[in-house]
Amino acid sequence: MSHKTQEPVITKISDLPLEEARWVTLKKIDYVDQVGKARSWEVAQRKTRGKSGVDAVAMGNILLHPSRPASTLLAAVREFKEETGYDCVVKSVSPAQSADPGMTNANMQLVMVEVQLGEGDEEPEQRLEDGEHIQRVIVPIAELYERLVEYSKQERMVVAAKLFHFAAGMEFARTQTYFK
Amino acid sequence: MSHKTQEPVITKISDLPLEEARWVTLKKIDYVDQVGKARSWEVAQRKTRGKSGVDAVAMGNILLHPSRPASTLLAAVREFKEETGYDCVVKSVSPAQSADPGMTNANMQLVMVEVQLGEGDEEPEQRLEDGEHIQRVIVPIAELYERLVEYSKQERMVVAAKLFHFAAGMEFARTQTYFK
């Protein structure tokens, strides 16, 4: 973004009654458990799930450039093209996964995409909606894990758990000695 | 569990007003954004966060056995010893991560642990609380990703996204050709 920007500031946190909530809600699930006992569970739920049955998609992305290391782009990831400006090719689509089981019924899929750049390609323009403030951060894939750990140490920064777990899995596979 | 068990059955799903919810709640966050505009965001929140400031810990675990492949144990993971019966050694603790950003302020840490087994060790006893029905499934680490994809295809099965992302990261590191 080229606007002059500032850190966002929280001005108020208040209880949100169900009848005023537009995007999320709470449900009580009554169930009979594995040994026949009646129990209940509390969950948060998105109100926005559509026909696809999937609440969100995460885009694992690889940027390939003739003379730079294969990299990945950190950005909020619902709308890759709009938010990053890059065209991409889908390489794989995961099954639906439970975003945060126990807490919510929200689910998601992991889509891996590849972006092929040319030597002289300039950074494309983002098309952000009003209120979206998304910074593009490009990180060499080989350095992803250590960069996320570094970010986690900074104030006002928290890394999304799914991204962190993907990076931790990569790091584990690269450094483990349990199997070849 | 040695009890005779059945599949759990949902009997009712109902709205859960804030004043009746014990474990989760909804909050409205008012804030001033990066360009000075007043906005609001709706989040679900756990009511149970303690002094540690961390809502949950995931236990990435490795079972080492003299004559079997290094494996990992799939189980709900808040209380590894109680739920699985295994003693473990902590190998690493991640920074706090955002469990499902946008949806909730819930956070978590990833703790990697190792369990060293002897040749003749029997499977230890689980100590489950009333209402916990946790099945221990041991999977060779090298097969984790493909097993999770298989599970995802089964009815009444959904894989937790953080586990899936860790496995996807491992698989990516093992099969990618972008860097060495």
CSV table of C-alpha atoms in Angstrom, one decimal:
chain,number,residue,atom,x,y,z
A,1,MET,CA,0.0,0.0,0.0
A,2,SER,CA,1.3,3.5,-0.8
A,3,HIS,CA,-1.0,5.3,1.7
A,4,LYS,CA,0.6,6.7,4.8
A,5,THR,CA,-0.2,4.0,7.4
A,6,GLN,CA,0.0,3.6,11.2
A,7,GLU,CA,-0.2,0.7,13.5
A,8,PRO,CA,-3.9,-0.3,14.1
A,9,VAL,CA,-5.1,0.5,17.6
A,10,ILE,CA,-7.8,-1.4,19.6
A,11,THR,CA,-10.2,1.1,21.1
A,12,LYS,CA,-12.7,-1.2,22.8
A,13,ILE,CA,-13.4,-4.9,23.4
A,14,SER,CA,-17.0,-5.7,24.3
A,15,ASP,CA,-19.3,-8.7,24.7
A,16,LEU,CA,-21.0,-9.6,21.4
A,17,PRO,CA,-24.5,-11.0,21.9
A,18,LEU,CA,-25.6,-13.7,19.4
A,19,GLU,CA,-28.3,-11.5,17.9
A,20,GLU,CA,-25.8,-8.8,17.0
A,21,ALA,CA,-23.1,-11.0,15.6
A,22,ARG,CA,-22.9,-11.1,11.8
A,23,TRP,CA,-20.0,-13.4,11.1
A,24,VAL,CA,-19.6,-15.8,14.0
A,25,THR,CA,-22.0,-17.5,16.4
A,26,LEU,CA,-22.0,-19.9,19.3
A,27,LYS,CA,-23.8,-23.3,19.3
A,28,LYS,CA,-24.4,-25.9,22.0
A,29,ILE,CA,-24.2,-29.4,20.6
A,30,ASP,CA,-26.0,-32.1,22.6
A,31,TYR,CA,-24.8,-35.6,21.9
A,32,VAL,CA,-24.7,-39.2,23.2
A,33,ASP,CA,-21.2,-40.3,23.7
A,34,GLN,CA,-19.4,-43.6,22.9
A,35,VAL,CA,-20.7,-45.3,26.1
A,36,GLY,CA,-24.2,-44.0,25.8
A,37,LYS,CA,-24.0,-41.0,28.1
A,38,ALA,CA,-25.7,-37.7,27.2
A,39,ARG,CA,-23.2,-34.8,27.0
A,40,SER,CA,-22.8,-31.4,25.5
A,41,TRP,CA,-20.1,-29.3,23.8
A,42,GLU,CA,-19.8,-25.6,23.1
A,43,VAL,CA,-18.5,-24.4,19.7
A,44,ALA,CA,-17.9,-21.2,17.8
A,45,GLN,CA,-19.1,-21.3,14.3
A,46,ARG,CA,-18.8,-19.2,11.2
A,47,LYS,CA,-22.1,-17.9,9.8
A,48,THR,CA,-20.7,-17.6,6.3
A,49,ARG,CA,-20.2,-21.2,5.1
A,50,GLY,CA,-21.5,-21.6,1.6
A,51,LYS,CA,-22.5,-24.5,-0.6
A,52,SER,CA,-18.9,-25.8,-0.9
A,53,GLY,CA,-19.0,-26.8,2.8
A,54,VAL,CA,-15.5,-25.3,3.2
A,55,ASP,CA,-14.9,-22.2,5.2
A,56,ALA,CA,-11.5,-21.2,4.0
A,57,VAL,CA,-8.6,-22.1,1.8
A,58,ALA,CA,-4.9,-21.6,2.6
A,59,MET,CA,-2.6,-21.0,-0.3
A,60,GLY,CA,0.8,-22.6,0.1
A,61,ASN,CA,2.7,-20.8,-2.7
A,62,ILE,CA,6.1,-21.1,-4.3
A,63,LEU,CA,7.6,-18.3,-6.3
A,64,LEU,CA,10.1,-19.5,-8.9
A,65,HIS,CA,12.5,-17.0,-10.4
A,66,PRO,CA,15.3,-17.6,-12.9
A,67,SER,CA,18.0,-16.2,-10.7
A,68,ARG,CA,16.6,-16.0,-7.1
A,69,PRO,CA,16.0,-18.8,-4.6
A,70,ALA,CA,12.6,-20.5,-4.7
A,71,SER,CA,10.6,-18.4,-2.3
A,72,THR,CA,7.2,-18.2,-0.6
A,73,LEU,CA,5.0,-15.2,-0.1
A,74,LEU,CA,3.4,-14.5,3.3
A,75,ALA,CA,0.1,-12.7,3.0
A,76,ALA,CA,-3.5,-13.2,4.2
A,77,VAL,CA,-4.5,-15.9,1.8
A,78,ARG,CA,-8.2,-16.1,0.9
A,79,GLU,CA,-7.8,-14.4,-2.4
A,80,PHE,CA,-4.3,-15.0,-3.7
A,81,LYS,CA,-4.4,-13.1,-6.9
A,82,GLU,CA,-6.3,-10.1,-5.5
A,83,GLU,CA,-4.2,-9.8,-2.5
A,84,THR,CA,-0.8,-10.5,-4.0
A,85,GLY,CA,-1.2,-9.6,-7.7
A,86,TYR,CA,0.5,-12.9,-8.8
A,87,ASP,CA,-1.0,-15.4,-11.3
A,88,CYS,CA,-0.5,-18.9,-10.1
A,89,VAL,CA,-0.9,-22.6,-11.1
A,90,VAL,CA,-2.6,-24.9,-8.6
A,91,LYS,CA,-0.3,-27.9,-7.9
A,92,SER,CA,-2.4,-29.7,-5.3
A,93,VAL,CA,-5.6,-29.5,-3.2
A,94,SER,CA,-5.9,-31.1,0.2
A,95,PRO,CA,-8.9,-32.8,1.8
A,96,ALA,CA,-11.0,-30.6,4.1
A,97,GLN,CA,-9.3,-30.2,7.5
A,98,SER,CA,-10.7,-29.0,10.8
A,99,ALA,CA,-9.4,-25.5,11.4
A,100,ASP,CA,-9.3,-25.6,15.2
A,101,PRO,CA,-11.2,-28.7,16.5
A,102,GLY,CA,-12.8,-28.4,19.9
A,103,MET,CA,-13.1,-24.6,19.5
A,104,THR,CA,-15.0,-24.4,16.2
A,105,ASN,CA,-16.5,-26.4,13.4
A,106,ALA,CA,-14.7,-24.2,10.9
A,107,ASN,CA,-12.9,-26.1,8.2
A,108,MET,CA,-10.4,-25.4,5.5
A,109,GLN,CA,-8.3,-26.8,2.6
A,110,LEU,CA,-4.7,-26.3,1.8
A,111,VAL,CA,-4.0,-25.5,-1.8
A,112,MET,CA,-0.4,-25.5,-3.1
A,113,VAL,CA,0.3,-23.1,-5.9
A,114,GLU,CA,3.3,-22.2,-8.0
A,115,VAL,CA,4.1,-18.8,-9.5
A,116,GLN,CA,6.6,-18.6,-12.4
A,117,LEU,CA,8.4,-15.3,-12.7
A,118,GLY,CA,10.6,-14.0,-15.5
A,119,GLU,CA,14.0,-12.4,-14.9
A,120,GLY,CA,12.8,-8.8,-15.4
A,121,ASP,CA,9.3,-9.2,-13.9
A,122,GLU,CA,8.3,-6.3,-11.7
A,123,GLU,CA,6.2,-6.8,-8.6
A,124,PRO,CA,2.6,-6.8,-9.7
A,125,GLU,CA,0.0,-4.4,-8.3
A,126,GLN,CA,-2.2,-5.6,-5.4
A,127,ARG,CA,-6.0,-5.1,-5.7
A,128,LEU,CA,-7.0,-4.7,-2.1
A,129,GLU,CA,-10.5,-4.2,-0.9
A,130,ASP,CA,-11.3,-1.2,1.3
A,131,GLY,CA,-10.0,-2.1,4.8
A,132,GLU,CA,-7.5,-4.7,3.6
A,133,HIS,CA,-4.0,-3.8,4.6
A,134,ILE,CA,-1.9,-6.7,3.4
A,135,GLN,CA,1.9,-6.5,3.2
A,136,ARG,CA,3.7,-8.8,0.8
A,137,VAL,CA,6.7,-10.5,2.4
A,138,ILE,CA,8.7,-12.8,0.3
A,139,VAL,CA,10.8,-15.4,2.1
A,140,PRO,CA,13.1,-18.0,0.6
A,141,ILE,CA,11.4,-21.4,1.3
A,142,ALA,CA,14.6,-22.8,2.7
A,143,GLU,CA,14.6,-20.0,5.4
A,144,LEU,CA,10.8,-20.1,6.1
A,145,TYR,CA,11.0,-21.8,9.5
A,146,GLU,CA,13.7,-19.6,11.0
A,147,ARG,CA,12.1,-16.4,9.7
A,148,LEU,CA,8.8,-17.4,11.3
A,149,VAL,CA,10.6,-18.0,14.6
A,150,GLU,CA,12.2,-14.6,14.3
A,151,TYR,CA,8.8,-12.9,13.6
A,152,SER,CA,7.3,-14.6,16.6
A,153,LYS,CA,9.8,-12.8,18.8
A,154,GLN,CA,8.6,-9.4,17.6
A,155,GLU,CA,6.0,-7.3,19.3
A,156,ARG,CA,2.6,-7.1,17.7
A,157,MET,CA,3.5,-10.1,15.6
A,158,VAL,CA,1.9,-13.6,15.9
A,159,VAL,CA,2.3,-16.3,13.3
A,160,ALA,CA,-0.7,-18.3,12.1
A,161,ALA,CA,-0.5,-21.8,13.5
A,162,LYS,CA,-1.1,-23.6,10.2
A,163,LEU,CA,1.7,-21.8,8.4
A,164,PHE,CA,4.0,-22.4,11.4
A,165,HIS,CA,3.1,-26.1,11.5
A,166,PHE,CA,3.8,-26.4,7.7
A,167,ALA,CA,7.2,-24.8,8.2
A,168,ALA,CA,7.9,-26.9,11.3
A,169,GLY,CA,7.1,-30.1,9.3
A,170,MET,CA,9.5,-29.0,6.6
A,171,GLU,CA,12.2,-28.3,9.2
A,172,PHE,CA,11.5,-31.6,10.9
A,173,ALA,CA,11.8,-33.5,7.6
A,174,ARG,CA,15.1,-31.7,6.7
A,175,THR,CA,16.8,-32.1,10.1
A,176,GLN,CA,15.4,-35.4,11.5
A,177,THR,CA,17.5,-38.6,11.7
A,178,TYR,CA,14.6,-41.0,12.3
A,179,PHE,CA,14.2,-42.1,8.7
A,180,LYS,CA,15.7,-41.3,5.3
B,1,MET,CA,-10.8,-48.2,26.2
B,2,SER,CA,-12.1,-51.6,27.0
B,3,HIS,CA,-15.8,-50.6,27.4
B,4,LYS,CA,-18.2,-51.5,24.7
B,5,THR,CA,-18.5,-48.4,22.7
B,6,GLN,CA,-20.6,-47.0,19.9
B,7,GLU,CA,-20.3,-44.0,17.5
B,8,PRO,CA,-21.3,-40.8,19.2
B,9,VAL,CA,-24.6,-39.3,18.0
B,10,ILE,CA,-25.6,-35.6,17.9
B,11,THR,CA,-29.1,-35.2,19.3
B,12,LYS,CA,-29.5,-31.5,19.0
B,13,ILE,CA,-27.7,-28.3,17.9
B,14,SER,CA,-29.0,-25.1,19.4
B,15,ASP,CA,-28.0,-21.4,19.7
B,16,LEU,CA,-25.9,-20.8,22.8
B,17,PRO,CA,-26.5,-17.4,24.3
B,18,LEU,CA,-23.4,-15.7,25.8
B,19,GLU,CA,-24.7,-15.8,29.3
B,20,GLU,CA,-25.1,-19.6,29.1
B,21,ALA,CA,-21.7,-20.4,27.6
B,22,ARG,CA,-19.1,-21.7,30.0
B,23,TRP,CA,-16.1,-22.3,27.7
B,24,VAL,CA,-16.3,-20.0,24.7
B,25,THR,CA,-17.6,-16.5,24.2
B,26,LEU,CA,-18.0,-13.8,21.4
B,27,LYS,CA,-16.3,-10.4,21.5
B,28,LYS,CA,-16.6,-7.4,19.3
B,29,ILE,CA,-13.3,-5.6,18.9
B,30,ASP,CA,-13.4,-1.9,17.9
B,31,TYR,CA,-10.2,-0.6,16.4
B,32,VAL,CA,-8.8,2.2,14.3
B,33,ASP,CA,-7.1,0.7,11.2
B,34,GLN,CA,-3.8,1.5,9.4
B,35,VAL,CA,-5.3,4.5,7.6
B,36,GLY,CA,-7.1,5.9,10.7
B,37,LYS,CA,-10.6,4.5,9.9
B,38,ALA,CA,-12.7,3.1,12.8
B,39,ARG,CA,-13.6,-0.5,12.2
B,40,SER,CA,-14.8,-3.6,14.1
B,41,TRP,CA,-14.1,-7.3,14.1
B,42,GLU,CA,-16.0,-10.3,15.6
B,43,VAL,CA,-14.0,-13.0,17.3
B,44,ALA,CA,-14.7,-16.2,19.3
B,45,GLN,CA,-12.7,-16.5,22.4
B,46,ARG,CA,-11.9,-19.2,25.0
B,47,LYS,CA,-13.0,-18.3,28.5
B,48,THR,CA,-10.4,-20.5,30.0
B,49,ARG,CA,-7.0,-18.9,29.3
B,50,GLY,CA,-4.8,-19.0,32.3
B,51,LYS,CA,-1.8,-17.0,33.5
B,52,SER,CA,0.5,-18.7,30.9
B,53,GLY,CA,-1.4,-16.7,28.2
B,54,VAL,CA,-1.4,-19.8,26.0
B,55,ASP,CA,-4.7,-21.7,25.3
B,56,ALA,CA,-3.3,-25.0,24.2
B,57,VAL,CA,-0.3,-27.1,23.4
B,58,ALA,CA,0.1,-29.5,20.6
B,59,MET,CA,2.5,-32.4,21.1
B,60,GLY,CA,4.4,-33.5,18.1
B,61,ASN,CA,5.7,-36.9,19.2
B,62,ILE,CA,8.2,-39.4,18.0
B,63,LEU,CA,8.1,-43.0,19.2
B,64,LEU,CA,11.5,-44.7,18.9
B,65,HIS,CA,11.7,-48.5,19.1
B,66,PRO,CA,14.7,-50.8,18.7
B,67,SER,CA,13.2,-52.8,15.8
B,68,ARG,CA,10.2,-50.8,14.5
B,69,PRO,CA,10.2,-47.7,12.3
B,70,ALA,CA,10.2,-44.3,14.1
B,71,SER,CA,6.5,-43.5,14.5
B,72,THR,CA,4.1,-40.9,15.8
B,73,LEU,CA,1.0,-41.3,17.9
B,74,LEU,CA,-2.2,-39.7,16.9
B,75,ALA,CA,-4.4,-38.7,19.9
B,76,ALA,CA,-5.9,-35.6,21.3
B,77,VAL,CA,-2.9,-33.9,22.7
B,78,ARG,CA,-3.5,-31.7,25.7
B,79,GLU,CA,-2.3,-34.2,28.2
B,80,PHE,CA,0.1,-36.5,26.5
B,81,LYS,CA,1.0,-38.8,29.4
B,82,GLU,CA,-2.6,-39.1,30.7
B,83,GLU,CA,-4.1,-39.7,27.3
B,84,THR,CA,-1.4,-42.0,25.9
B,85,GLY,CA,0.3,-43.5,28.9
B,86,TYR,CA,3.8,-42.8,27.4
B,87,ASP,CA,6.6,-41.0,29.2
B,88,CYS,CA,8.3,-38.4,27.0
B,89,VAL,CA,11.2,-36.1,26.7
B,90,VAL,CA,10.6,-32.6,25.4
B,91,LYS,CA,12.8,-31.8,22.4
B,92,SER,CA,11.6,-28.3,21.5
B,93,VAL,CA,8.9,-25.7,22.3
B,94,SER,CA,7.7,-23.3,19.7
B,95,PRO,CA,6.7,-19.7,20.1
B,96,ALA,CA,3.0,-19.0,20.6
B,97,GLN,CA,1.0,-19.2,17.4
B,98,SER,CA,-2.5,-18.0,16.5
B,99,ALA,CA,-4.7,-21.1,16.4
B,100,ASP,CA,-7.2,-19.8,13.8
B,101,PRO,CA,-6.6,-16.1,13.1
B,102,GLY,CA,-9.6,-14.0,12.1
B,103,MET,CA,-12.0,-16.5,13.8
B,104,THR,CA,-10.6,-16.5,17.3
B,105,ASN,CA,-7.9,-15.1,19.5
B,106,ALA,CA,-7.0,-18.6,20.7
B,107,ASN,CA,-3.3,-19.4,20.6
B,108,MET,CA,-1.2,-22.5,21.0
B,109,GLN,CA,2.4,-23.8,21.1
B,110,LEU,CA,3.9,-26.8,19.4
B,111,VAL,CA,5.9,-29.0,21.7
B,112,MET,CA,8.0,-31.8,20.1
B,113,VAL,CA,8.6,-34.8,22.3
B,114,GLU,CA,10.4,-38.1,22.0
B,115,VAL,CA,9.4,-41.4,23.6
B,116,GLN,CA,12.1,-44.1,23.8
B,117,LEU,CA,10.7,-47.6,23.9
B,118,GLY,CA,12.5,-50.9,24.8
B,119,GLU,CA,12.2,-54.0,22.6
B,120,GLY,CA,9.7,-55.8,24.9
B,121,ASP,CA,7.8,-52.8,26.2
B,122,GLU,CA,4.0,-53.3,26.3
B,123,GLU,CA,1.6,-50.6,25.4
B,124,PRO,CA,1.1,-48.6,28.6
B,125,GLU,CA,-2.3,-47.9,30.2
B,126,GLN,CA,-4.2,-44.7,29.4
B,127,ARG,CA,-5.6,-42.7,32.2
B,128,LEU,CA,-8.6,-41.1,30.7
B,129,GLU,CA,-11.0,-38.7,32.4
B,130,ASP,CA,-14.7,-39.4,32.4
B,131,GLY,CA,-16.0,-38.6,28.9
B,132,GLU,CA,-12.6,-38.8,27.2
B,133,HIS,CA,-12.7,-41.4,24.5
B,134,ILE,CA,-9.2,-41.3,22.9
B,135,GLN,CA,-8.0,-44.0,20.6
B,136,ARG,CA,-4.2,-44.4,20.2
B,137,VAL,CA,-3.2,-44.8,16.6
B,138,ILE,CA,0.5,-45.3,15.9
B,139,VAL,CA,1.7,-44.3,12.4
B,140,PRO,CA,5.3,-44.6,11.0
B,141,ILE,CA,6.4,-41.0,10.6
B,142,ALA,CA,7.5,-41.7,7.0
B,143,GLU,CA,3.8,-42.6,6.2
B,144,LEU,CA,2.1,-39.8,8.2
B,145,TYR,CA,1.1,-37.7,5.2
B,146,GLU,CA,-0.4,-40.5,3.2
B,147,ARG,CA,-2.2,-41.9,6.2
B,148,LEU,CA,-3.8,-38.5,7.0
B,149,VAL,CA,-5.0,-38.2,3.4
B,150,GLU,CA,-6.5,-41.7,3.7
B,151,TYR,CA,-8.3,-40.9,7.0
B,152,SER,CA,-9.7,-37.7,5.4
B,153,LYS,CA,-11.6,-39.9,2.9
B,154,GLN,CA,-13.4,-41.8,5.6
B,155,GLU,CA,-16.8,-40.9,6.9
B,156,ARG,CA,-17.0,-39.3,10.3
B,157,MET,CA,-13.3,-38.5,10.1
B,158,VAL,CA,-11.7,-35.1,9.8
B,159,VAL,CA,-8.1,-34.4,10.3
B,160,ALA,CA,-7.0,-31.5,12.5
B,161,ALA,CA,-5.5,-28.8,10.3
B,162,LYS,CA,-2.3,-28.2,12.3
B,163,LEU,CA,-1.4,-31.9,12.2
B,164,PHE,CA,-2.2,-32.0,8.5
B,165,HIS,CA,-0.1,-28.9,7.8
B,166,PHE,CA,2.9,-30.4,9.7
B,167,ALA,CA,2.6,-33.6,7.6
B,168,ALA,CA,2.2,-31.5,4.4
B,169,GLY,CA,5.3,-29.6,5.3
B,170,MET,CA,7.2,-32.8,5.8
B,171,GLU,CA,6.0,-34.2,2.6
B,172,PHE,CA,6.8,-31.0,0.8
B,173,ALA,CA,10.4,-31.0,2.1
B,174,ARG,CA,10.8,-34.6,1.1
B,175,THR,CA,9.4,-34.3,-2.4
B,176,GLN,CA,10.2,-30.8,-3.5
B,177,THR,CA,12.9,-29.9,-6.1
B,178,TYR,CA,13.1,-26.2,-5.3
B,179,PHE,CA,16.1,-26.4,-3.0
B,180,LYS,CA,18.4,-29.0,-1.5
